[in-house]
């Protein structure tokens, strides 16, 4: 059974650009959550999607957005990139929302903003 | 004050030692308590979880939750070099959302 797949694995962008990251959940999983991991702040919740609807959102500016498609794949977008957006972006999938004890993470996309 | 506090370490122990990892938290609404292990350049993987207070054992790993003290622990017995990783505690309210709050993570090195 394939795990959570995130693409690309590594990305280098320039300040002011925008970026789109992709997450394919485990087959059958319908809930996808996104997290940002930095050395200073650790893992922070960005947002959660289920059935193509955003159900919950963390405390991040509106430059961070996401969506989910009918096949449960999810994308997140960061516009007007800032140096502080450099981080490992992780997505986690689960069968349903709230199943934190059954959430599986992908390997992440490491974004570097220069 | 952060919602979840975890000593980032680093923690270095000899092979075979008992390791104790801890987190404290401030939100009494947390009901689910998870421990994740994260190897370098990998995503976190769930080690074990506990619902509410109590102990849970899985092989060499034991998780303890004391909700009255808002304190959770992970013990690793007979530690192995392969246990070298960053250990993250995570918590959630369990109210039908996946908004987990994580500790900063403790970097553990087990020396042969």
Coordinates of N, CA and C in Angstrom, one line a residue:
Chain A
X1 N 0.9 -1.2 0.0 CA 0.0 0.0 0.0 C 0.9 1.2 0.0
X2 N 0.7 2.1 -1.0 CA 1.6 3.3 -1.1 C 1.3 4.2 0.0
X3 N 2.3 4.9 0.5 CA 2.1 5.9 1.5 C 1.7 7.3 1.0
X4 N 1.8 8.3 1.8 CA 1.5 9.6 1.4 C 2.6 10.1 0.5
X5 N 2.3 10.7 -0.6 CA 3.3 11.1 -1.6 C 3.2 12.6 -1.7
X6 N 4.3 13.3 -1.5 CA 4.4 14.7 -1.7 C 5.4 15.1 -2.8
X7 N 5.0 16.0 -3.6 CA 5.9 16.5 -4.7 C 5.8 18.0 -4.8
X8 N 6.9 18.6 -5.2 CA 8.2 18.0 -5.3 C 8.9 17.8 -3.9
X9 N 10.0 17.1 -3.8 CA 10.7 16.9 -2.5 C 11.4 18.2 -2.1
X10 N 12.0 18.8 -3.1 CA 12.8 20.0 -2.8 C 12.4 21.1 -3.8
X11 N 12.5 22.3 -3.3 CA 12.1 23.5 -4.1 C 12.9 24.7 -3.7
X12 N 13.4 25.4 -4.6 CA 14.0 26.7 -4.3 C 13.3 27.8 -5.1
X13 N 12.8 28.8 -4.4 CA 12.1 29.9 -5.0 C 12.7 31.2 -4.5
X14 N 12.4 32.3 -5.3 CA 12.8 33.6 -5.0 C 11.7 34.4 -4.2
X15 N 12.1 35.3 -3.3 CA 11.1 36.1 -2.6 C 10.2 36.8 -3.6
X16 N 8.9 36.8 -3.3 CA 7.9 37.4 -4.1 C 7.2 36.4 -5.1
X17 N 7.9 35.3 -5.3 CA 7.2 34.3 -6.2 C 6.1 33.6 -5.5
X18 N 5.4 32.7 -6.2 CA 4.4 31.9 -5.6 C 4.8 30.4 -5.8
X19 N 4.3 29.5 -5.0 CA 4.6 28.1 -5.1 C 3.4 27.2 -4.9
X20 N 3.4 26.1 -5.5 CA 2.3 25.1 -5.3 C 2.9 23.8 -5.0
X21 N 2.5 23.2 -3.9 CA 2.9 21.9 -3.4 C 1.8 20.9 -3.5
X22 N 2.1 19.7 -3.8 CA 1.1 18.6 -4.0 C 1.2 17.5 -3.0
X23 N 0.1 17.0 -2.6 CA 0.0 15.8 -1.7 C -1.0 14.8 -2.2
X24 N -0.6 13.6 -2.3 CA -1.5 12.5 -2.7 C -1.6 11.6 -1.5
X25 N -2.8 11.5 -0.9 CA -3.0 10.7 0.3 C -2.9 9.2 0.1
X26 N -2.9 8.5 1.2 CA -3.0 7.0 1.1 C -4.3 6.7 0.4
X27 N -4.3 5.7 -0.4 CA -5.6 5.3 -1.1 C -6.7 5.0 -0.1
X28 N -7.8 5.7 -0.3 CA -9.0 5.5 0.6 C -9.1 6.6 1.6
X29 N -8.0 7.3 1.9 CA -8.0 8.4 2.9 C -8.6 9.6 2.2
X30 N -9.5 10.2 3.0 CA -10.2 11.4 2.4 C -9.9 12.7 3.1
X31 N -9.1 12.6 4.2 CA -8.8 13.8 5.0 C -7.3 14.1 4.8
X32 N -7.0 15.3 4.4 CA -5.6 15.8 4.3 C -5.4 17.0 5.1
X33 N -4.3 17.0 5.9 CA -3.9 18.1 6.7 C -2.5 18.6 6.3
X34 N -2.3 19.8 6.4 CA -1.0 20.4 6.0 C -0.3 21.0 7.3
X35 N 1.0 20.8 7.4 CA 1.8 21.4 8.5 C 3.0 22.0 7.9
X36 N 3.5 23.1 8.7 CA 4.8 23.7 8.4 C 5.7 23.3 9.5
X37 N 6.9 22.9 9.1 CA 7.9 22.6 10.2 C 9.2 23.4 10.0
X38 N 9.5 24.2 11.0 CA 10.7 25.0 11.0 C 11.5 24.8 12.3
X39 N 12.8 25.0 12.3 CA 13.6 24.8 13.5 C 13.1 25.6 14.7
X40 N 12.7 26.8 14.4 CA 12.3 27.7 15.5 C 10.9 27.5 16.0
X41 N 9.9 27.2 15.2 CA 8.5 27.0 15.6 C 8.0 25.6 15.6
X42 N 8.9 24.6 15.1 CA 8.4 23.3 15.1 C 7.3 23.0 14.1
X43 N 6.5 22.0 14.4 CA 5.4 21.7 13.5 C 4.2 22.5 13.8
X44 N 3.7 23.2 12.8 CA 2.5 24.1 13.0 C 1.4 23.7 12.0
X45 N 0.2 23.6 12.5 CA -0.9 23.3 11.6 C -1.3 24.4 10.7
X46 N -1.4 24.1 9.4 CA -1.8 25.1 8.4 C -3.3 25.0 8.1
X47 N -3.8 23.9 7.6 CA -5.2 23.6 7.3 C -5.5 22.2 7.1
X48 N -6.8 21.9 7.1 CA -7.3 20.5 6.9 C -8.4 20.5 5.9
X49 N -8.4 19.5 5.0 CA -9.4 19.4 4.0 C -10.0 18.0 4.0
X50 N -11.3 18.0 3.8 CA -12.1 16.8 3.7 C -13.2 17.0 2.8
X51 N -13.4 16.0 1.8 CA -14.4 16.1 0.8 C -14.4 17.5 0.1
X52 N -13.2 17.9 -0.3 CA -13.0 19.1 -1.0 C -13.3 20.4 -0.3
X53 N -13.5 20.3 1.0 CA -13.9 21.5 1.8 C -12.8 21.7 2.9
X54 N -12.5 23.0 3.1 CA -11.6 23.3 4.2 C -12.3 23.2 5.5
X55 N -11.9 22.4 6.4 CA -12.7 22.2 7.7 C -12.1 23.0 8.8
X56 N -10.8 23.3 8.7 CA -10.1 23.9 9.8 C -8.9 24.6 9.3
X57 N -8.5 25.7 9.9 CA -7.4 26.5 9.5 C -6.6 27.0 10.7
X58 N -5.3 26.9 10.5 CA -4.4 27.4 11.6 C -4.1 28.9 11.4
X59 N -3.3 29.4 12.3 CA -3.0 30.8 12.4 C -1.9 31.2 11.4
X60 N -2.2 31.2 10.1 CA -1.3 31.6 9.1 C -1.9 32.7 8.2
X61 N -1.1 33.6 7.6 CA -1.7 34.6 6.8 C -2.4 34.1 5.5
X62 N -3.2 34.9 4.9 CA -4.0 34.5 3.8 C -3.1 34.1 2.6
X63 N -1.8 34.4 2.6 CA -0.9 34.0 1.5 C -0.9 32.5 1.4
X64 N -1.2 31.8 2.5 CA -1.2 30.4 2.5 C -2.6 29.9 2.2
X65 N -2.8 29.1 1.1 CA -4.1 28.6 0.8 C -4.0 27.2 0.3
X66 N -5.1 26.5 0.2 CA -5.0 25.1 -0.3 C -6.3 24.8 -0.9
X67 N -6.4 23.6 -1.5 CA -7.6 23.0 -2.0 C -7.5 21.5 -2.1
X68 N -8.6 20.9 -2.2 CA -8.6 19.4 -2.4 C -9.5 19.0 -3.5
X69 N -9.0 18.0 -4.2 CA -9.8 17.6 -5.4 C -10.7 16.4 -5.1
X70 N -11.5 16.1 -6.1 CA -12.4 15.0 -5.9 C -11.8 13.6 -5.6
X71 N -10.5 13.5 -6.0 CA -9.8 12.2 -5.8 C -9.0 12.3 -4.5
X72 N -9.3 13.3 -3.7 CA -8.7 13.5 -2.3 C -7.3 14.1 -2.4
X73 N -6.7 14.2 -3.6 CA -5.4 14.8 -3.7 C -5.5 16.3 -3.3
X74 N -4.5 16.8 -2.7 CA -4.5 18.2 -2.2 C -3.3 19.0 -2.6
X75 N -3.5 20.3 -2.8 CA -2.5 21.2 -3.1 C -2.5 22.3 -2.1
X76 N -1.3 22.9 -1.8 CA -1.3 24.1 -1.1 C -0.5 25.1 -1.9
X77 N -0.8 26.3 -1.7 CA -0.2 27.4 -2.5 C 0.3 28.5 -1.5
X78 N 1.4 29.0 -1.7 CA 1.9 30.1 -1.0 C 2.3 31.2 -2.0
X79 N 1.6 32.4 -1.8 CA 1.9 33.5 -2.7 C 2.8 34.5 -2.1
X80 N 3.4 35.3 -2.9 CA 4.3 36.4 -2.4 C 5.3 35.8 -1.3
X81 N 6.1 34.9 -1.7 CA 7.0 34.2 -0.8 C 7.9 35.2 0.0
X82 N 8.1 34.8 1.2 CA 9.0 35.6 2.1 C 10.1 34.6 2.6
X83 N 11.2 35.2 3.0 CA 12.3 34.3 3.5 C 11.9 33.4 4.6
X84 N 11.0 33.9 5.4 CA 10.5 33.1 6.6 C 9.6 32.0 6.2
X85 N 9.3 31.9 4.9 CA 8.4 30.7 4.5 C 9.3 29.5 4.2
X86 N 10.6 29.7 4.3 CA 11.5 28.5 4.1 C 11.2 27.5 5.2
X87 N 10.9 26.3 4.9 CA 10.5 25.3 5.8 C 10.3 24.0 5.1
X88 N 10.0 22.9 6.0 CA 9.6 21.6 5.5 C 8.1 21.6 5.6
X89 N 7.4 21.4 4.5 CA 5.9 21.4 4.5 C 5.5 19.9 4.4
X90 N 4.7 19.5 5.4 CA 4.3 18.1 5.5 C 2.8 18.0 5.3
X91 N 2.4 17.0 4.7 CA 0.9 16.7 4.7 C 0.7 15.4 5.4
X92 N -0.4 15.2 6.0 CA -0.8 14.0 6.7 C -2.2 13.6 6.2
X93 N -2.4 12.3 6.0 CA -3.7 11.9 5.5 C -4.3 10.9 6.5
X94 N -5.6 10.9 6.6 CA -6.3 9.9 7.4 C -7.7 9.6 6.8
X95 N -8.3 8.6 7.2 CA -9.6 8.2 6.6 C -10.6 9.3 6.7
X96 N -10.7 9.8 8.0 CA -11.7 10.8 8.2 C -11.1 11.9 9.1
X97 N -11.7 13.1 9.2 CA -11.2 14.1 10.1 C -11.2 13.7 11.5
X98 N -10.3 14.2 12.3 CA -10.3 13.8 13.7 C -9.6 12.6 14.0
X99 N -9.2 11.8 13.0 CA -8.5 10.5 13.3 C -7.0 10.8 13.4
X100 N -6.7 11.6 14.4 CA -5.3 11.9 14.6 C -4.4 10.7 14.9
X101 N -5.0 9.7 15.5 CA -4.3 8.6 15.9 C -4.0 7.6 14.7
X102 N -4.6 8.0 13.6 CA -4.4 7.2 12.3 C -3.9 8.1 11.2
X103 N -3.3 9.2 11.6 CA -2.8 10.1 10.5 C -1.3 9.7 10.1
X104 N -1.1 9.6 8.8 CA 0.2 9.3 8.3 C 0.8 10.4 7.5
X105 N 2.0 10.7 7.8 CA 2.7 11.8 7.1 C 3.5 11.4 5.9
X106 N 3.6 12.3 5.0 CA 4.5 12.2 3.8 C 5.9 12.6 4.2
X107 N 6.8 12.5 3.3 CA 8.2 12.9 3.6 C 8.4 14.4 3.5
X108 N 7.4 15.1 3.0 CA 7.5 16.6 3.0 C 8.1 17.1 1.8
X109 N 7.9 18.4 1.6 CA 8.5 19.2 0.6 C 9.4 20.3 1.3
X110 N 10.6 20.3 1.0 CA 11.5 21.3 1.6 C 11.6 22.5 0.7
X111 N 11.0 23.6 1.2 CA 11.0 24.8 0.4 C 12.1 25.8 0.9
X112 N 12.9 26.3 0.0 CA 13.9 27.3 0.4 C 13.6 28.5 -0.4
X113 N 13.4 29.6 0.3 CA 13.2 30.9 -0.3 C 14.4 31.8 -0.2
X114 N 14.9 32.2 -1.4 CA 16.2 33.0 -1.4 C 15.9 34.4 -1.9
Chain B
X1 N 3.8 31.8 26.3 CA 4.0 30.4 26.6 C 3.4 29.5 25.5
X2 N 4.2 28.6 25.0 CA 3.7 27.7 24.0 C 2.7 26.7 24.6
X3 N 1.8 26.3 23.7 CA 0.7 25.3 24.2 C 1.3 24.0 24.6
X4 N 2.4 23.6 23.9 CA 3.0 22.3 24.2 C 4.5 22.6 24.4
X5 N 5.1 22.2 25.5 CA 6.5 22.4 25.7 C 7.3 21.1 25.7
X6 N 8.4 21.1 25.0 CA 9.2 19.9 24.9 C 10.7 20.3 24.9
X7 N 11.5 19.7 25.7 CA 12.9 20.0 25.7 C 13.5 19.5 24.4
X8 N 14.1 20.4 23.6 CA 14.7 20.0 22.3 C 15.9 19.2 22.4
X9 N 16.5 19.1 23.6 CA 17.8 18.4 23.8 C 18.9 19.1 23.2
X10 N 19.9 18.5 22.6 CA 19.9 17.1 22.2 C 20.2 16.2 23.4
X11 N 19.8 14.9 23.3 CA 19.9 14.0 24.3 C 20.8 12.8 23.8
X12 N 21.9 12.5 24.5 CA 22.8 11.4 24.0 C 22.9 10.4 25.1
X13 N 22.6 9.1 24.8 CA 22.7 8.0 25.7 C 23.5 6.9 25.2
X14 N 24.0 6.0 26.0 CA 24.7 4.8 25.5 C 23.7 3.7 25.2
X15 N 24.0 2.9 24.2 CA 23.1 1.8 23.9 C 22.7 1.0 25.1
X16 N 21.5 0.6 25.2 CA 21.0 -0.2 26.3 C 20.4 0.7 27.4
X17 N 20.6 2.0 27.4 CA 20.0 2.8 28.4 C 18.5 3.0 28.3
X18 N 17.9 3.4 29.4 CA 16.5 3.8 29.4 C 16.4 5.2 29.1
X19 N 15.6 5.6 28.1 CA 15.4 7.0 27.7 C 14.1 7.5 28.2
X20 N 14.1 8.7 28.7 CA 12.8 9.3 29.2 C 12.6 10.6 28.4
X21 N 11.5 10.8 27.7 CA 11.2 12.0 26.9 C 9.9 12.5 27.5
X22 N 9.8 13.8 27.6 CA 8.7 14.4 28.3 C 8.1 15.6 27.6
X23 N 6.9 15.9 27.8 CA 6.2 17.1 27.3 C 5.2 17.6 28.4
X24 N 5.1 18.9 28.5 CA 4.0 19.5 29.3 C 3.1 20.3 28.4
X25 N 1.9 20.5 28.8 CA 1.0 21.3 28.0 C 0.1 22.1 28.9
X26 N -0.6 23.0 28.2 CA -1.4 24.0 29.0 C -2.9 23.8 28.7
X27 N -3.3 23.3 27.6 CA -4.7 23.2 27.2 C -5.3 21.9 27.8
X28 N -6.2 22.1 28.8 CA -6.8 20.9 29.4 C -7.8 20.2 28.5
X29 N -8.1 20.8 27.3 CA -9.1 20.2 26.4 C -8.4 19.0 25.6
X30 N -7.1 18.9 25.7 CA -6.5 17.8 24.9 C -6.9 16.5 25.5
X31 N -7.2 15.6 24.5 CA -7.7 14.2 24.9 C -6.8 13.1 24.4
X32 N -6.2 13.4 23.2 CA -5.4 12.4 22.5 C -3.9 12.9 22.6
X33 N -3.1 11.9 22.9 CA -1.7 12.2 23.1 C -0.8 11.3 22.3
X34 N -0.1 11.8 21.3 CA 0.7 11.0 20.4 C 2.2 11.2 20.5
X35 N 2.9 10.2 20.2 CA 4.4 10.3 20.0 C 4.7 9.9 18.6
X36 N 5.5 10.8 18.0 CA 6.0 10.6 16.6 C 7.5 10.5 16.7
X37 N 8.0 9.7 15.8 CA 9.5 9.6 15.6 C 9.8 10.1 14.2
X38 N 10.8 11.0 14.1 CA 11.1 11.6 12.8 C 12.6 11.4 12.5
X39 N 13.0 10.6 11.5 CA 14.3 10.4 11.1 C 14.7 11.6 10.2
X40 N 16.0 11.9 10.1 CA 16.5 13.0 9.3 C 16.0 12.8 7.8
X41 N 15.4 13.9 7.3 CA 14.9 14.0 5.9 C 13.7 13.1 5.7
X42 N 13.0 12.8 6.7 CA 11.8 12.0 6.6 C 10.6 12.7 7.3
X43 N 9.4 12.2 7.0 CA 8.3 12.8 7.7 C 8.1 12.0 9.0
X44 N 7.3 12.6 9.9 CA 7.1 11.9 11.2 C 6.3 10.7 11.0
X45 N 6.6 9.6 11.9 CA 5.9 8.4 11.8 C 5.3 8.2 13.2
X46 N 4.1 7.8 13.3 CA 3.4 7.6 14.6 C 4.0 6.4 15.3
X47 N 4.4 6.6 16.5 CA 4.9 5.5 17.4 C 3.8 4.9 18.2
X48 N 3.1 5.7 18.9 CA 2.0 5.3 19.7 C 1.2 6.4 20.2
X49 N 0.0 6.1 20.6 CA -0.9 7.2 21.1 C -1.7 6.7 22.4
X50 N -2.1 7.6 23.2 CA -2.9 7.3 24.4 C -4.1 8.2 24.4
X51 N -5.2 7.7 24.8 CA -6.4 8.5 25.0 C -6.6 8.8 26.5
X52 N -6.7 10.0 26.8 CA -6.8 10.5 28.2 C -5.7 10.0 29.1
X53 N -5.9 9.9 30.4 CA -4.8 9.5 31.3 C -4.5 8.0 31.3
X54 N -3.3 7.7 31.6 CA -3.0 6.3 31.7 C -1.7 5.9 31.1
X55 N -1.4 4.6 31.1 CA -0.1 4.1 30.5 C -0.5 3.2 29.3
X56 N 0.5 3.1 28.4 CA 0.3 2.2 27.2 C 1.7 1.7 26.9
X57 N 1.8 0.4 26.7 CA 3.1 -0.2 26.4 C 3.0 -0.9 25.0
X58 N 4.1 -0.7 24.3 CA 4.2 -1.4 23.0 C 5.7 -1.7 22.8
X59 N 6.0 -3.0 23.1 CA 7.4 -3.5 23.0 C 8.3 -2.7 23.9
X60 N 9.3 -2.1 23.4 CA 10.3 -1.3 24.3 C 9.8 0.1 24.6
X61 N 8.6 0.4 24.1 CA 8.1 1.8 24.3 C 6.9 1.8 25.3
X62 N 7.0 2.8 26.2 CA 5.9 3.0 27.1 C 5.5 4.5 27.1
X63 N 4.2 4.8 26.9 CA 3.7 6.1 27.0 C 2.9 6.3 28.2
X64 N 3.1 7.4 28.9 CA 2.3 7.8 30.1 C 1.7 9.1 30.0
X65 N 0.5 9.3 30.4 CA -0.2 10.5 30.4 C -0.7 10.8 31.8
X66 N -0.4 12.0 32.3 CA -1.0 12.4 33.6 C -1.7 13.7 33.3
X67 N -3.0 13.7 33.1 CA -3.7 14.9 32.8 C -3.8 15.8 33.9
X68 N -3.8 15.3 35.2 CA -3.9 16.2 36.3 C -2.7 17.2 36.4
X69 N -1.5 16.7 35.9 CA -0.3 17.5 35.9 C 0.0 18.1 34.5
X70 N -0.8 17.7 33.5 CA -0.6 18.1 32.1 C 0.8 17.7 31.7
X71 N 1.1 16.5 31.9 CA 2.5 16.0 31.7 C 2.4 14.6 31.0
X72 N 3.2 14.5 29.9 CA 3.2 13.2 29.2 C 4.7 12.7 29.1
X73 N 4.9 11.4 29.0 CA 6.2 10.9 28.9 C 6.2 9.7 27.9
X74 N 7.4 9.5 27.4 CA 7.7 8.4 26.5 C 9.0 7.7 27.1
X75 N 8.9 6.5 27.4 CA 10.1 5.7 27.9 C 10.5 4.7 26.8
X76 N 11.8 4.7 26.6 CA 12.3 3.7 25.6 C 13.3 2.8 26.4
X77 N 13.0 1.5 26.5 CA 13.9 0.6 27.2 C 14.8 0.0 26.2
X78 N 16.0 -0.4 26.8 CA 17.0 -1.1 26.0 C 17.2 -0.3 24.6
X79 N 17.6 0.9 24.8 CA 17.7 1.8 23.6 C 18.7 1.3 22.6
X80 N 18.4 1.4 21.3 CA 19.3 1.0 20.2 C 19.7 2.1 19.4
X81 N 20.9 2.0 18.7 CA 21.3 3.1 17.8 C 20.3 3.4 16.8
X82 N 19.4 2.4 16.4 CA 18.4 2.7 15.4 C 17.3 3.6 16.0
X83 N 17.3 3.8 17.3 CA 16.3 4.7 17.9 C 16.7 6.2 17.8
X84 N 17.9 6.4 17.3 CA 18.4 7.8 17.1 C 17.5 8.5 16.1
X85 N 16.9 9.5 16.6 CA 15.9 10.3 15.8 C 15.4 11.5 16.6
X86 N 14.5 12.2 16.0 CA 13.8 13.3 16.8 C 12.5 12.8 17.2
X87 N 12.1 12.9 18.4 CA 10.9 12.4 19.0 C 10.0 13.6 19.2
X88 N 8.8 13.6 18.7 CA 7.8 14.7 18.8 C 6.6 14.2 19.5
X89 N 6.2 15.0 20.5 CA 4.9 14.7 21.2 C 3.9 15.6 20.4
X90 N 2.7 15.1 20.4 CA 1.6 15.8 19.7 C 0.3 15.6 20.5
X91 N -0.6 16.5 20.4 CA -1.9 16.4 21.2 C -3.0 17.0 20.4
X92 N -4.2 16.5 20.6 CA -5.3 17.1 20.0 C -6.6 17.0 20.9
X93 N -7.6 17.8 20.6 CA -8.8 17.8 21.3 C -9.7 16.6 21.0
X94 N -9.5 16.1 19.8 CA -10.3 14.9 19.4 C -11.7 15.3 19.0
X95 N -11.9 16.6 18.8 CA -13.3 17.0 18.4 C -13.5 17.0 16.9
X96 N -13.2 15.9 16.3 CA -13.5 15.8 14.9 C -12.7 16.7 14.0
X97 N -11.5 17.1 14.4 CA -10.6 17.8 13.5 C -9.2 17.3 13.7
X98 N -8.4 17.5 12.7 CA -7.0 17.0 12.7 C -6.0 18.1 13.1
X99 N -6.4 19.1 13.9 CA -5.5 20.1 14.3 C -4.7 19.7 15.5
X100 N -3.5 19.0 15.2 CA -2.7 18.5 16.2 C -1.7 19.6 16.6
X101 N -1.4 19.7 17.9 CA -0.4 20.6 18.4 C 0.9 19.8 18.8
X102 N 2.0 20.2 18.3 CA 3.2 19.5 18.5 C 4.2 20.2 19.4
X103 N 5.0 19.4 20.1 CA 6.1 19.9 20.8 C 7.2 20.2 19.8
X104 N 8.3 20.8 20.3 CA 9.4 21.2 19.4 C 10.2 20.0 19.0
X105 N 10.1 18.8 19.7 CA 10.8 17.7 19.3 C 12.1 17.6 20.1
X106 N 12.5 16.4 20.5 CA 13.7 16.1 21.2 C 14.6 15.2 20.3
X107 N 15.8 15.7 20.1 CA 16.7 15.0 19.2 C 17.5 14.0 20.1
X108 N 17.4 12.7 19.8 CA 18.0 11.6 20.6 C 19.1 10.9 19.8
X109 N 20.2 10.7 20.4 CA 21.3 9.9 19.8 C 21.6 8.8 20.8
X110 N 21.6 7.6 20.3 CA 21.9 6.4 21.0 C 23.3 5.9 20.5
X111 N 24.3 6.0 21.3 CA 25.6 5.6 20.9 C 25.9 4.2 21.2
X112 N 26.5 3.5 20.1 CA 26.8 2.0 20.3 C 27.9 1.8 21.3

